[in-house]
Coordinates of C-alpha atoms in Angstrom, one line a residue:
Chain B
M1 CA 31.3 -11.4 22.7
L2 CA 32.1 -14.0 20.0
T3 CA 30.2 -12.0 17.5
A4 CA 32.3 -8.9 18.3
V5 CA 35.5 -10.7 17.9
L6 CA 34.5 -12.4 14.8
A7 CA 33.3 -9.3 13.1
V8 CA 36.5 -7.4 13.9
A9 CA 38.5 -10.1 12.6
E10 CA 37.0 -9.2 9.2
S11 CA 37.5 -12.9 7.8
A12 CA 34.7 -14.4 6.1
G13 CA 36.1 -18.1 6.4
L14 CA 36.7 -17.7 10.2
F15 CA 33.2 -16.3 10.5
R16 CA 31.8 -19.1 8.6
A17 CA 33.7 -21.8 10.5
V18 CA 33.4 -20.5 13.9
G19 CA 29.8 -18.8 13.5
G20 CA 28.6 -21.8 11.8
A21 CA 29.8 -24.2 14.5
A22 CA 28.2 -21.8 17.1
I23 CA 25.0 -22.2 15.3
G24 CA 25.1 -25.7 14.8
I25 CA 25.8 -26.7 18.4
T26 CA 23.0 -24.2 19.6
C27 CA 20.8 -25.6 16.8
I28 CA 21.3 -29.2 17.9
Y29 CA 20.7 -28.4 21.5
F30 CA 17.5 -26.7 20.6
L31 CA 16.1 -29.3 18.5
F32 CA 17.1 -32.0 21.0
R33 CA 15.3 -30.1 23.7
A34 CA 12.2 -29.1 21.5
A35 CA 11.9 -32.8 20.2
S36 CA 12.2 -34.2 23.5
L37 CA 9.7 -31.8 25.1
T38 CA 7.4 -32.6 22.2
V39 CA 7.6 -36.5 22.5
R40 CA 7.3 -36.2 26.2
S41 CA 4.2 -34.2 26.5
S42 CA 2.6 -35.2 23.3
S43 CA -0.5 -36.3 25.0
I44 CA -1.3 -33.3 27.0
T45 CA -0.4 -30.5 24.4
N46 CA -2.3 -28.7 21.7
L47 CA -1.0 -27.4 18.3
Y48 CA -0.8 -23.9 19.9
Q49 CA 1.7 -25.2 22.6
I50 CA 3.5 -27.1 20.0
A51 CA 4.0 -24.1 17.9
L52 CA 5.0 -22.2 21.0
I53 CA 7.9 -24.8 21.6
W54 CA 9.1 -24.8 18.0
I55 CA 8.5 -21.4 16.2
P56 CA 10.8 -19.1 18.3
G57 CA 13.7 -21.5 18.0
V58 CA 13.3 -22.4 14.2
L59 CA 12.8 -18.7 13.2
A60 CA 16.2 -17.9 15.3
I61 CA 17.9 -20.5 13.4
C62 CA 16.6 -19.3 10.2
L63 CA 17.6 -15.6 10.9
A64 CA 20.9 -16.6 12.3
L65 CA 21.6 -18.4 9.2
T66 CA 20.5 -15.5 7.2
G67 CA 22.9 -13.1 9.2
L68 CA 25.8 -15.7 8.8
Y69 CA 25.1 -15.6 5.0
L70 CA 25.0 -11.8 4.9
V71 CA 28.3 -11.6 6.6
T72 CA 30.1 -13.9 4.8
S73 CA 28.8 -12.9 1.3
T74 CA 29.5 -9.2 1.5
E75 CA 32.5 -6.8 1.9
P76 CA 33.5 -6.0 5.5
M77 CA 32.1 -2.8 7.2
T78 CA 29.2 -2.6 4.6
L79 CA 25.7 -2.0 5.7
A80 CA 24.6 -5.6 4.6
Y81 CA 27.8 -6.8 6.8
L82 CA 26.8 -4.8 9.7
L83 CA 23.1 -6.0 9.3
G84 CA 24.4 -9.5 9.2
V85 CA 26.5 -9.1 12.3
I86 CA 23.7 -7.7 14.3
L87 CA 21.4 -10.3 13.0
F88 CA 23.7 -13.1 13.6
G89 CA 24.5 -11.9 17.1
C90 CA 21.0 -11.3 18.3
E91 CA 19.5 -14.5 16.7
L92 CA 22.3 -16.8 18.4
V93 CA 21.2 -15.3 21.6
M94 CA 17.5 -15.7 21.0
L95 CA 18.2 -19.3 20.1
T96 CA 20.2 -19.9 23.2
I97 CA 17.3 -18.4 25.3
A98 CA 14.6 -20.5 23.3
A99 CA 16.6 -23.8 24.1
A100 CA 17.4 -22.7 27.6
D101 CA 13.9 -22.0 28.3
L102 CA 12.9 -25.5 27.1
E103 CA 15.6 -27.1 29.2
G104 CA 13.8 -25.8 32.5
V105 CA 10.6 -27.3 31.2
V106 CA 12.0 -30.8 30.1
N107 CA 13.6 -31.2 33.4
A108 CA 10.6 -30.4 35.2
P109 CA 8.0 -33.2 36.0
I110 CA 5.6 -33.9 33.0
T111 CA 3.0 -31.2 33.1
P112 CA 1.5 -29.2 30.2
V113 CA 3.2 -26.2 29.0
E114 CA 1.1 -23.4 30.5
T115 CA 0.2 -20.9 28.1
A116 CA -3.0 -19.2 28.7
Chain Q
M1 CA -12.4 15.2 -22.2
D2 CA -16.0 14.9 -21.8
F3 CA -15.7 16.1 -18.3
P4 CA -14.5 19.3 -16.7
V5 CA -11.1 18.9 -15.1
F6 CA -10.9 18.9 -11.5
H7 CA -7.6 20.0 -10.4
L8 CA -5.8 20.8 -7.1
D9 CA -2.9 23.0 -7.8
F10 CA -1.0 22.8 -4.6
L11 CA -1.3 19.3 -3.2
G12 CA -1.9 17.7 -6.7
N13 CA -4.6 15.2 -7.6
R14 CA -2.4 12.0 -7.1
Y15 CA -1.9 13.1 -3.5
L16 CA -5.5 13.4 -2.9
I17 CA -5.9 9.8 -4.1
A18 CA -2.9 8.3 -2.4
G19 CA -3.6 10.0 0.9
I20 CA -7.2 8.6 1.1
A21 CA -6.2 5.3 -0.5
I22 CA -3.2 4.5 1.6
L23 CA -5.1 5.5 5.0
H24 CA -7.8 3.1 3.9
V25 CA -5.5 0.2 3.2
L26 CA -3.8 0.6 6.6
I27 CA -7.2 0.4 8.3
N28 CA -8.7 -2.2 6.1
H29 CA -5.6 -4.6 6.5
G30 CA -4.6 -3.9 9.9
L31 CA -8.1 -3.6 11.6
A32 CA -10.5 -5.5 9.5
V33 CA -9.1 -8.1 7.3
G34 CA -6.4 -9.3 9.5
M35 CA -7.7 -8.2 12.7
M36 CA -11.3 -10.0 12.7
P37 CA -10.1 -13.2 12.4
L38 CA -7.6 -12.7 15.1
I39 CA -10.3 -11.3 17.5
A40 CA -12.6 -14.3 16.8
A41 CA -9.8 -16.6 17.3
M42 CA -9.0 -14.8 20.7
E43 CA -12.7 -15.2 21.7
W44 CA -12.9 -18.9 20.6
Y45 CA -9.7 -19.9 22.7
G46 CA -11.2 -17.9 25.7
H47 CA -14.3 -19.8 25.4
K48 CA -12.5 -23.0 25.0
K49 CA -10.4 -22.5 27.9
Q50 CA -13.2 -20.8 30.0
D51 CA -10.9 -18.0 30.5
P52 CA -12.8 -14.7 30.5
R53 CA -9.6 -12.6 30.3
W54 CA -9.4 -13.5 26.8
D55 CA -12.9 -12.4 26.1
K56 CA -12.5 -8.9 27.6
L57 CA -9.3 -8.5 25.8
A58 CA -10.8 -9.3 22.5
Y59 CA -13.9 -7.2 23.1
K60 CA -11.7 -4.3 23.9
I61 CA -9.5 -4.6 20.7
L62 CA -12.7 -5.3 18.7
F63 CA -14.1 -1.8 19.9
V64 CA -11.1 -0.1 18.8
C65 CA -11.5 -1.6 15.5
F66 CA -15.1 -1.0 15.4
L67 CA -15.0 2.5 16.0
I68 CA -12.0 3.2 13.5
T69 CA -13.3 0.9 10.7
T70 CA -16.9 2.3 10.7
T71 CA -15.7 6.0 10.8
V72 CA -12.5 6.7 8.9
G73 CA -12.4 3.3 7.4
A74 CA -15.7 3.4 5.7
L75 CA -15.3 7.0 4.9
T76 CA -12.1 6.6 3.2
G77 CA -13.4 3.5 1.5
V78 CA -16.2 5.5 -0.2
G79 CA -13.6 8.5 -0.4
I80 CA -11.2 6.4 -2.8
W81 CA -14.0 6.2 -5.5
F82 CA -15.2 9.7 -5.0
S83 CA -11.7 11.1 -5.7
V84 CA -10.9 8.8 -8.4
S85 CA -14.0 9.7 -10.2
L86 CA -13.3 13.4 -9.8
V87 CA -9.6 13.1 -10.8
N88 CA -9.8 10.4 -13.5
P89 CA -13.3 9.8 -14.5
Y90 CA -12.1 7.8 -17.7
S91 CA -10.3 5.3 -16.0
I92 CA -13.0 4.7 -13.4
A93 CA -15.6 4.5 -16.2
S94 CA -13.6 1.8 -18.0
L95 CA -13.2 -0.3 -15.0
I96 CA -16.8 -0.1 -14.0
R97 CA -17.8 -1.3 -17.6
V98 CA -15.3 -4.4 -17.1
F99 CA -16.1 -5.1 -13.4
F100 CA -19.6 -3.7 -12.9
W101 CA -20.8 -7.2 -11.5
A102 CA -17.8 -7.5 -9.5
W103 CA -18.3 -4.0 -7.9
F104 CA -21.8 -4.7 -7.3
T105 CA -21.0 -7.9 -5.6
E106 CA -18.2 -6.2 -3.4
W107 CA -21.0 -3.7 -2.5
L108 CA -23.3 -6.3 -1.3
V109 CA -20.5 -8.0 0.9
F110 CA -19.5 -4.7 2.2
V111 CA -23.0 -3.8 3.5
T112 CA -23.0 -7.4 4.9
E113 CA -19.7 -6.7 6.5
V114 CA -21.0 -3.5 8.1
C115 CA -24.1 -5.3 9.4
L116 CA -21.9 -8.0 10.6
I117 CA -19.5 -5.8 12.6
L118 CA -22.4 -3.9 14.1
A119 CA -24.1 -7.2 15.3
Y120 CA -20.8 -8.9 16.3
T121 CA -19.9 -5.9 18.4
L122 CA -23.3 -4.8 19.9
T123 CA -24.4 -8.5 20.8
W124 CA -21.0 -9.3 22.4
K125 CA -21.9 -8.9 26.0
K126 CA -25.6 -10.1 25.7
W127 CA -25.0 -13.1 24.0
T128 CA -22.1 -14.1 26.2
A129 CA -24.3 -13.6 29.1
Q130 CA -26.9 -16.1 27.4
G131 CA -24.9 -19.1 27.8
P132 CA -22.4 -21.2 25.9
E133 CA -24.8 -22.0 22.9
S134 CA -25.3 -18.2 22.1
K135 CA -21.5 -17.7 22.7
K136 CA -20.6 -20.3 20.1
R137 CA -23.2 -18.6 17.8
H138 CA -21.4 -15.2 18.4
I139 CA -18.0 -16.9 17.7
R140 CA -19.5 -18.0 14.5
L141 CA -20.5 -14.6 13.7
G142 CA -17.0 -13.2 14.2
F143 CA -15.6 -15.7 11.8
A144 CA -18.3 -14.8 9.1
L145 CA -17.2 -11.3 9.7
A146 CA -13.7 -12.1 9.0
F147 CA -14.7 -13.9 5.8
A148 CA -16.7 -10.9 4.5
S149 CA -13.9 -8.6 5.3
W150 CA -11.5 -10.9 3.4
V151 CA -14.0 -11.3 0.5
T152 CA -14.2 -7.4 -0.2
M153 CA -10.4 -7.2 -0.2
A154 CA -10.2 -10.4 -2.7
I155 CA -12.5 -8.6 -5.0
I156 CA -11.0 -5.1 -5.0
V157 CA -7.5 -6.8 -5.5
A158 CA -8.7 -8.1 -8.8
I159 CA -9.5 -4.5 -10.0
L160 CA -6.0 -3.3 -8.8
G161 CA -4.4 -6.2 -10.4
F162 CA -6.2 -5.6 -13.5
M163 CA -5.1 -1.8 -13.6
M164 CA -1.6 -3.1 -13.4
D165 CA -1.6 -5.8 -16.0
P166 CA -4.9 -6.7 -17.7
G167 CA -3.1 -9.8 -19.4
N168 CA -5.5 -11.4 -22.0
W169 CA -8.2 -9.1 -21.4
L170 CA -6.6 -6.8 -24.0
T171 CA -7.5 -9.3 -26.7
V172 CA -10.5 -11.2 -25.2
N173 CA -12.5 -8.6 -23.5
S174 CA -14.4 -11.1 -21.0
F175 CA -15.1 -10.4 -17.4
W176 CA -13.4 -13.4 -16.0
T177 CA -10.2 -12.6 -18.1
G178 CA -10.2 -9.5 -16.5
V179 CA -10.6 -10.9 -12.8
M180 CA -8.0 -13.7 -13.3
N181 CA -5.3 -11.1 -14.6
P182 CA -1.7 -12.1 -14.1
L183 CA -1.2 -10.4 -10.9
Y184 CA -4.5 -11.1 -9.2
I185 CA -3.6 -14.4 -7.3
P186 CA 0.0 -13.4 -6.3
Q187 CA -1.2 -9.9 -5.0
L188 CA -4.0 -11.7 -3.1
A189 CA -1.7 -14.2 -1.7
F190 CA 0.7 -11.5 -0.5
R191 CA -2.0 -9.3 1.0
T192 CA -3.6 -11.8 2.9
P193 CA -0.7 -12.7 5.2
L194 CA 0.4 -9.0 5.2
A195 CA -3.0 -8.2 6.8
A196 CA -2.6 -11.0 9.4
T197 CA 0.8 -9.8 10.4
M198 CA -0.2 -6.4 10.5
A199 CA -3.0 -7.1 12.7
G200 CA -0.7 -9.0 15.2
I201 CA 1.5 -6.2 15.4
I202 CA -1.3 -3.8 16.0
A203 CA -2.7 -6.1 18.6
M204 CA 0.4 -6.7 20.4
F205 CA 0.6 -2.9 20.6
L206 CA -3.0 -2.5 22.0
I207 CA -2.5 -5.4 24.6
L208 CA 0.1 -3.2 26.5
F209 CA -2.5 -0.7 26.8
F210 CA -5.5 -3.2 27.8
T211 CA -3.5 -5.3 30.4
K212 CA -1.6 -4.5 33.6
K213 CA 2.3 -4.8 33.7
Q214 CA 2.3 -7.2 36.5
D215 CA -0.5 -9.4 35.1
Q216 CA 0.7 -12.8 34.0
F217 CA -2.1 -12.5 31.2
R218 CA -0.3 -9.9 29.6
N219 CA 2.7 -12.4 28.8
D220 CA 0.3 -15.1 27.7
A221 CA -1.5 -12.8 25.4
L222 CA 1.8 -11.2 24.1
R223 CA 3.0 -14.8 23.3
A224 CA 0.0 -16.0 21.6
V225 CA -0.4 -12.7 19.4
G226 CA 3.4 -13.0 18.7
L227 CA 3.2 -16.3 17.5
W228 CA 0.2 -15.5 15.3
T229 CA 2.3 -12.9 13.8
L230 CA 5.5 -15.0 13.3
A231 CA 3.2 -17.8 11.9
F232 CA 2.0 -15.4 8.9
A233 CA 5.4 -13.6 8.6
P234 CA 7.1 -16.3 6.2
F235 CA 4.0 -16.2 4.0
V236 CA 4.6 -12.5 3.7
L237 CA 8.0 -13.1 2.4
V238 CA 7.2 -16.1 -0.1
A239 CA 4.1 -14.4 -1.4
G240 CA 5.9 -11.1 -1.7
W241 CA 8.7 -12.8 -3.7
W242 CA 6.0 -14.5 -5.9
Y243 CA 4.2 -11.2 -6.3
Y244 CA 7.5 -9.4 -7.1
T245 CA 8.5 -11.8 -9.7
S246 CA 5.0 -11.8 -11.4
V247 CA 5.5 -8.2 -12.1
P248 CA 6.2 -7.2 -15.8
D249 CA 9.8 -6.2 -16.2
A250 CA 8.8 -2.7 -17.8
M251 CA 7.2 -1.9 -14.6
K252 CA 10.2 -3.0 -12.5
D253 CA 12.2 -0.3 -14.4
N254 CA 10.0 2.3 -12.8
L255 CA 10.8 0.9 -9.4
G256 CA 13.6 3.4 -8.5
V257 CA 11.4 6.5 -9.4
S258 CA 8.2 4.9 -7.6
L259 CA 10.1 4.8 -4.3
G260 CA 11.3 8.3 -4.0
T261 CA 10.9 11.0 -6.5
L262 CA 12.7 11.8 -9.9
E263 CA 15.3 13.5 -7.7
F264 CA 15.9 10.4 -5.8
V265 CA 16.2 7.7 -8.3
D266 CA 19.3 6.4 -6.6
W267 CA 17.5 6.1 -3.4
Q268 CA 16.2 2.5 -4.6
T269 CA 19.1 0.7 -2.9
K270 CA 18.7 2.7 0.4
F271 CA 15.0 2.1 0.5
L272 CA 15.5 -1.6 0.1
Q273 CA 18.3 -1.8 2.7
I274 CA 15.9 0.3 5.0
A275 CA 13.1 -2.2 4.3
V276 CA 15.4 -5.1 5.2
I277 CA 16.4 -3.5 8.4
T278 CA 12.9 -2.9 9.3
V279 CA 11.6 -6.3 8.6
V280 CA 14.4 -7.6 10.8
T281 CA 13.5 -5.0 13.5
I282 CA 10.1 -6.2 13.4
L283 CA 11.1 -9.8 13.8
L284 CA 13.4 -9.2 16.7
V285 CA 10.8 -7.3 18.6
V286 CA 8.4 -10.0 18.0
Q287 CA 10.7 -12.7 19.1
F288 CA 11.6 -10.8 22.2
A289 CA 7.9 -10.3 23.0
I290 CA 7.5 -14.2 22.9
S291 CA 10.7 -15.2 24.8
R292 CA 10.6 -12.4 27.5
P293 CA 7.1 -10.6 27.4
K294 CA 7.7 -9.1 31.0
L295 CA 10.7 -7.2 29.8
L296 CA 9.1 -5.8 26.9
P297 CA 8.6 -2.0 27.4
K298 CA 5.8 -0.1 25.3
V299 CA 8.1 1.8 23.4
A300 CA 9.7 -1.3 21.8
L301 CA 6.4 -2.1 20.3
V302 CA 6.0 1.4 18.6
V303 CA 8.9 0.3 16.5
P304 CA 7.2 -2.5 14.7
F305 CA 3.9 -0.7 14.8
V306 CA 5.1 2.3 13.1
A307 CA 7.6 0.1 10.8
I308 CA 4.7 -2.0 9.5
L309 CA 2.5 1.2 8.7
W310 CA 5.4 2.7 7.0
M311 CA 6.3 -0.3 4.7
T312 CA 2.6 -0.9 3.7
G313 CA 2.4 2.6 2.7
H314 CA 5.2 2.7 0.7
F315 CA 4.1 -0.7 -1.0
E316 CA 1.0 1.0 -2.0
R317 CA 3.0 4.0 -3.2
V318 CA 5.1 1.9 -5.2
R319 CA 2.2 -0.5 -6.7
E320 CA 0.3 2.9 -7.9
F321 CA 3.5 4.3 -9.5
I322 CA 5.1 1.2 -11.4
R323 CA 2.2 0.7 -13.8
K324 CA 3.0 4.0 -15.3
P325 CA 2.7 5.4 -18.0
Y326 CA -0.5 3.6 -17.7
V327 CA -3.6 3.8 -15.5
I328 CA -4.7 0.7 -16.9
G329 CA -2.1 -1.5 -18.2
Q330 CA -1.4 -0.9 -21.9
Y331 CA -5.1 0.0 -22.3
M332 CA -5.4 3.7 -21.0
Y333 CA -2.5 6.2 -20.1
A334 CA -2.2 7.8 -16.9
N335 CA -3.7 11.0 -18.6
G336 CA -6.8 9.3 -19.0
L337 CA -6.6 8.8 -22.7
R338 CA -7.0 5.5 -24.5
V339 CA -3.8 4.0 -26.2
E340 CA -6.1 3.2 -29.2
D341 CA -7.3 6.9 -29.3
Y342 CA -3.9 8.2 -29.5
A343 CA -3.4 8.2 -33.4
L344 CA -6.6 10.1 -33.8
L345 CA -5.7 12.6 -31.2
Q346 CA -2.4 13.0 -32.5
R347 CA -3.9 13.7 -36.0
D348 CA -6.8 16.1 -35.1
G349 CA -5.5 17.2 -31.7
V350 CA -6.9 16.8 -28.2
L351 CA -8.6 20.2 -28.4
T352 CA -10.7 19.3 -31.3
Y353 CA -12.4 16.6 -29.1
A354 CA -12.3 18.9 -25.8
T355 CA -16.0 19.5 -24.7
Y356 CA -14.8 22.0 -22.1
S357 CA -12.2 24.9 -22.0
N358 CA -10.6 26.1 -18.7
P359 CA -11.0 30.0 -18.6
L360 CA -8.0 31.7 -17.5
T361 CA -8.2 33.9 -14.3
E362 CA -7.2 37.6 -14.1
A363 CA -4.2 36.4 -12.2
E364 CA -3.2 34.0 -14.9
K365 CA -3.4 36.7 -17.4
A366 CA -0.7 38.7 -15.5
E367 CA 3.1 38.9 -16.4
L368 CA 2.5 39.1 -20.0
P369 CA 5.7 40.5 -21.8
N370 CA 6.0 44.1 -21.9
G371 CA 5.4 46.3 -24.9
L372 CA 2.7 44.2 -26.6
S373 CA 0.2 46.0 -28.6
E374 CA -3.6 45.2 -28.1
P375 CA -3.8 42.6 -30.9
E376 CA -0.5 41.0 -30.0
R377 CA -1.7 40.6 -26.3
T378 CA -5.0 39.3 -27.3
A379 CA -3.4 36.8 -29.8
R380 CA -0.9 36.0 -27.0
L381 CA -3.7 35.4 -24.3
E382 CA -5.6 33.1 -26.9
A383 CA -2.4 30.9 -27.4
I384 CA -1.9 30.8 -23.6
Q385 CA -5.6 29.9 -23.2
K386 CA -5.4 27.0 -25.5
G387 CA -2.0 25.8 -24.2
K388 CA -3.6 25.8 -21.0
D389 CA -6.4 23.6 -22.2
V390 CA -3.8 21.3 -23.6
F391 CA -2.2 21.3 -20.1
M392 CA -5.2 20.8 -18.2
N393 CA -6.5 17.8 -20.5
T394 CA -3.1 16.2 -20.8
C395 CA -0.9 17.0 -17.8
T396 CA -2.9 17.8 -14.6
R397 CA -4.0 14.2 -13.7
C398 CA -0.4 13.9 -12.2
H399 CA 1.3 17.2 -12.4
T400 CA 0.5 20.6 -10.7
G401 CA 1.5 23.9 -12.2
H402 CA 3.2 25.1 -9.2
G403 CA 2.7 22.7 -6.2
V404 CA 3.8 19.1 -5.5
N405 CA 5.2 17.6 -8.5
S406 CA 4.7 20.6 -10.4
I407 CA 5.7 20.8 -14.2
T408 CA 7.5 24.2 -13.4
G409 CA 9.7 22.5 -11.0
H410 CA 10.7 19.9 -13.4
L411 CA 11.4 22.2 -16.0
Q412 CA 13.4 24.4 -13.6
R413 CA 15.5 21.5 -12.6
M414 CA 16.1 20.6 -16.3
F415 CA 16.3 24.1 -17.9
G416 CA 17.3 26.3 -14.9
D417 CA 16.8 30.1 -15.4
Q418 CA 17.1 30.2 -19.0
P419 CA 14.0 31.1 -21.0
W420 CA 11.6 28.3 -21.6
T421 CA 10.8 29.0 -25.1
P422 CA 8.2 26.7 -26.7
E423 CA 10.9 25.2 -28.9
L424 CA 13.0 24.1 -26.0
T425 CA 10.2 22.7 -23.9
A426 CA 8.2 21.4 -26.8
G427 CA 11.3 19.5 -28.2
Y428 CA 11.6 17.8 -24.6
I429 CA 7.9 16.9 -24.5
E430 CA 7.9 15.5 -27.6
S431 CA 10.4 12.8 -27.0
M432 CA 10.1 12.5 -23.2
H433 CA 8.4 9.3 -23.4
Y434 CA 11.4 7.6 -24.9
A435 CA 13.7 9.2 -22.2
Q436 CA 11.6 8.4 -19.4
P437 CA 9.3 5.6 -20.2
Y438 CA 6.9 6.2 -17.1
M439 CA 5.9 9.5 -18.8
P440 CA 3.0 8.9 -21.4
P441 CA 3.7 10.1 -25.0
F442 CA 2.1 13.4 -25.8
P443 CA -1.1 12.8 -27.1
G444 CA -1.8 16.0 -29.0
N445 CA -0.6 17.2 -32.6
K446 CA 2.4 19.4 -33.5
A447 CA 0.5 22.6 -33.2
E448 CA -0.8 21.8 -29.6
L449 CA 2.8 21.0 -28.8
Q450 CA 3.8 24.5 -29.4
L451 CA 0.8 26.0 -27.6
L452 CA 1.6 23.7 -24.6
G453 CA 5.3 25.4 -24.8
T454 CA 3.9 28.9 -25.1
Y455 CA 1.7 28.3 -22.0
L456 CA 4.7 26.7 -20.1
Q457 CA 6.6 29.7 -21.1
H458 CA 4.0 31.9 -19.6
L459 CA 4.2 29.8 -16.3
Q460 CA 7.9 30.5 -15.9
Q461 CA 6.7 34.2 -15.1
N462 CA 3.3 33.7 -14.1
K463 CA 3.2 32.1 -10.3
A464 CA -0.6 32.3 -9.9
P465 CA -2.2 29.0 -8.9
I466 CA -3.9 27.2 -11.9
P467 CA -7.7 26.6 -10.6
G468 CA -9.6 23.6 -11.4
A469 CA -13.1 23.7 -12.8
Q470 CA -14.5 23.1 -9.4
S471 CA -13.2 26.7 -8.5
V472 CA -13.6 28.8 -11.7
G473 CA -16.1 26.7 -13.6
V474 CA -15.6 25.9 -17.6
I475 CA -16.6 27.5 -20.8
V476 CA -18.4 25.0 -23.2
S477 CA -16.4 24.8 -26.3
G478 CA -19.5 24.5 -28.7
A479 CA -18.8 24.3 -32.2
A480 CA -15.0 23.9 -31.6
A481 CA -15.5 20.5 -29.9
A482 CA -16.3 17.9 -32.6
R483 CA -18.3 15.9 -30.1
S484 CA -20.3 18.6 -28.6
P485 CA -23.9 17.5 -28.3
E486 CA -25.3 20.9 -29.4
M487 CA -23.4 21.9 -32.6
T488 CA -25.5 24.8 -33.1
N489 CA -24.9 26.2 -29.8
Q490 CA -22.5 28.9 -30.2
T491 CA -22.8 30.8 -27.2
E492 CA -20.4 30.0 -24.5
A493 CA -22.0 29.0 -21.3
A494 CA -20.1 29.4 -17.9
V495 CA -20.8 26.5 -15.8
Q496 CA -20.2 26.7 -12.3

């Protein structure tokens, strides 16, 4: 919804400010959860499990920033702009999901992240 | 011009090679180079966790790869060299002279790879049943197979890079200068993670067929293989950029044409946009597979599966095209003639050095202008015959007469229905290299240019297919060929 409103507004400055803030908040939330989980379970996790904690969120941050860059650096309603909007919206959701998934694990008793 | 000209007038020679080569690359990268380390890693992980589900899944995926790589993969691998030897024996001969030992080594590694995949697949169940020590040995066998697969690619990529840009080899003709050409390492750095990413996407697609929807293991497997894919994806982008920036600027100028056809030069921008959208789509699906594997439908994985095949196919097409007008950068033109021979050929004419003539069929002799006397008809046919020989020796490596990428199609687009007089077409062909740098300069002399023009004029009326030597044979040029081994042999011998 936020992405749709920002896209319709067609203001690069507004998108940069609000979109950037949204990524920033979600990003901090994810990084805090991921770091917390990594530290809490450092003795019982392996490299694969650490990758499973970090890679989805880090990739989502990178792609969301790419989407934001596309939106703010191109003319409204061009293909690159629309691609940026979709990328920004989807990756913000993916980042939130990645962080929310970690929250459940962080609040649970210390057990290894079950992967396989 | 020492070999009879193999020619496919409908499909075109280059599509024969492209079809076989692209199919081979898809199989080689997706199911061998990238997939073998993934399968070995899955087997290792299953053994480490003592989880037989990983072992079963890895074996099922391996069996699919085994079937395809040892049949279609092996046939297309050999098929590439057969087809290029037929279509452009001069380029392959030059490459063999430079890379003989590389090819010999590759052949040894390839045979090793075939033996390893046979052993790896056929001993899987037996060695697994024999206990942990045998299983560890089997896992090592898997990683050895993965290494052998990568080495075959690493050797061939040296040759592919050399064909694009031989670098210092042009002045220092040594083997290692040829191997360490400017595009070798960037291209290898790009293809290695590309193969791993392709394998990841193909494996995710196969996992949906080899596991049940309600099974928790499907989620675990999708997550793990999704991570494998995402781990290599950034390297594809970084190495891809390195590779792209290493390509000489003259080749980048060909990019627009290489992505589509001459009629779609402006398609470059659209293609790049489609490529970006495709990459983003792949990333989104893989991300989703990691985050919510339970909600992922089979059809969603068809998208990245088809997309990565499409992208790789296009990458190969672009790589093949942008090195034009050369088949071996700055050494040999796409028509199979060496750059250093051009001065001689343009002075004496290509027909002087052509060992074989390509006889006209009865169908090709039709559609001559009405009202010609018998001597005029004979003289006309003789000019058409010589023009056809020029065409076959200098144009048919890339162009057909009336089929795909046909020369008549290009002339029709440029000159329409007006008569294609020799003056008109010869004037264009003489300077086409400067107007379209991806076209080699015309290698013959002025007289041959006019003969080619006469032949093209004939093709405007005559739509008969132009057969290659494999269909109608050749005529040995005899004394007319300066390099004919039997200068005293004046008889024309039809060879078929």
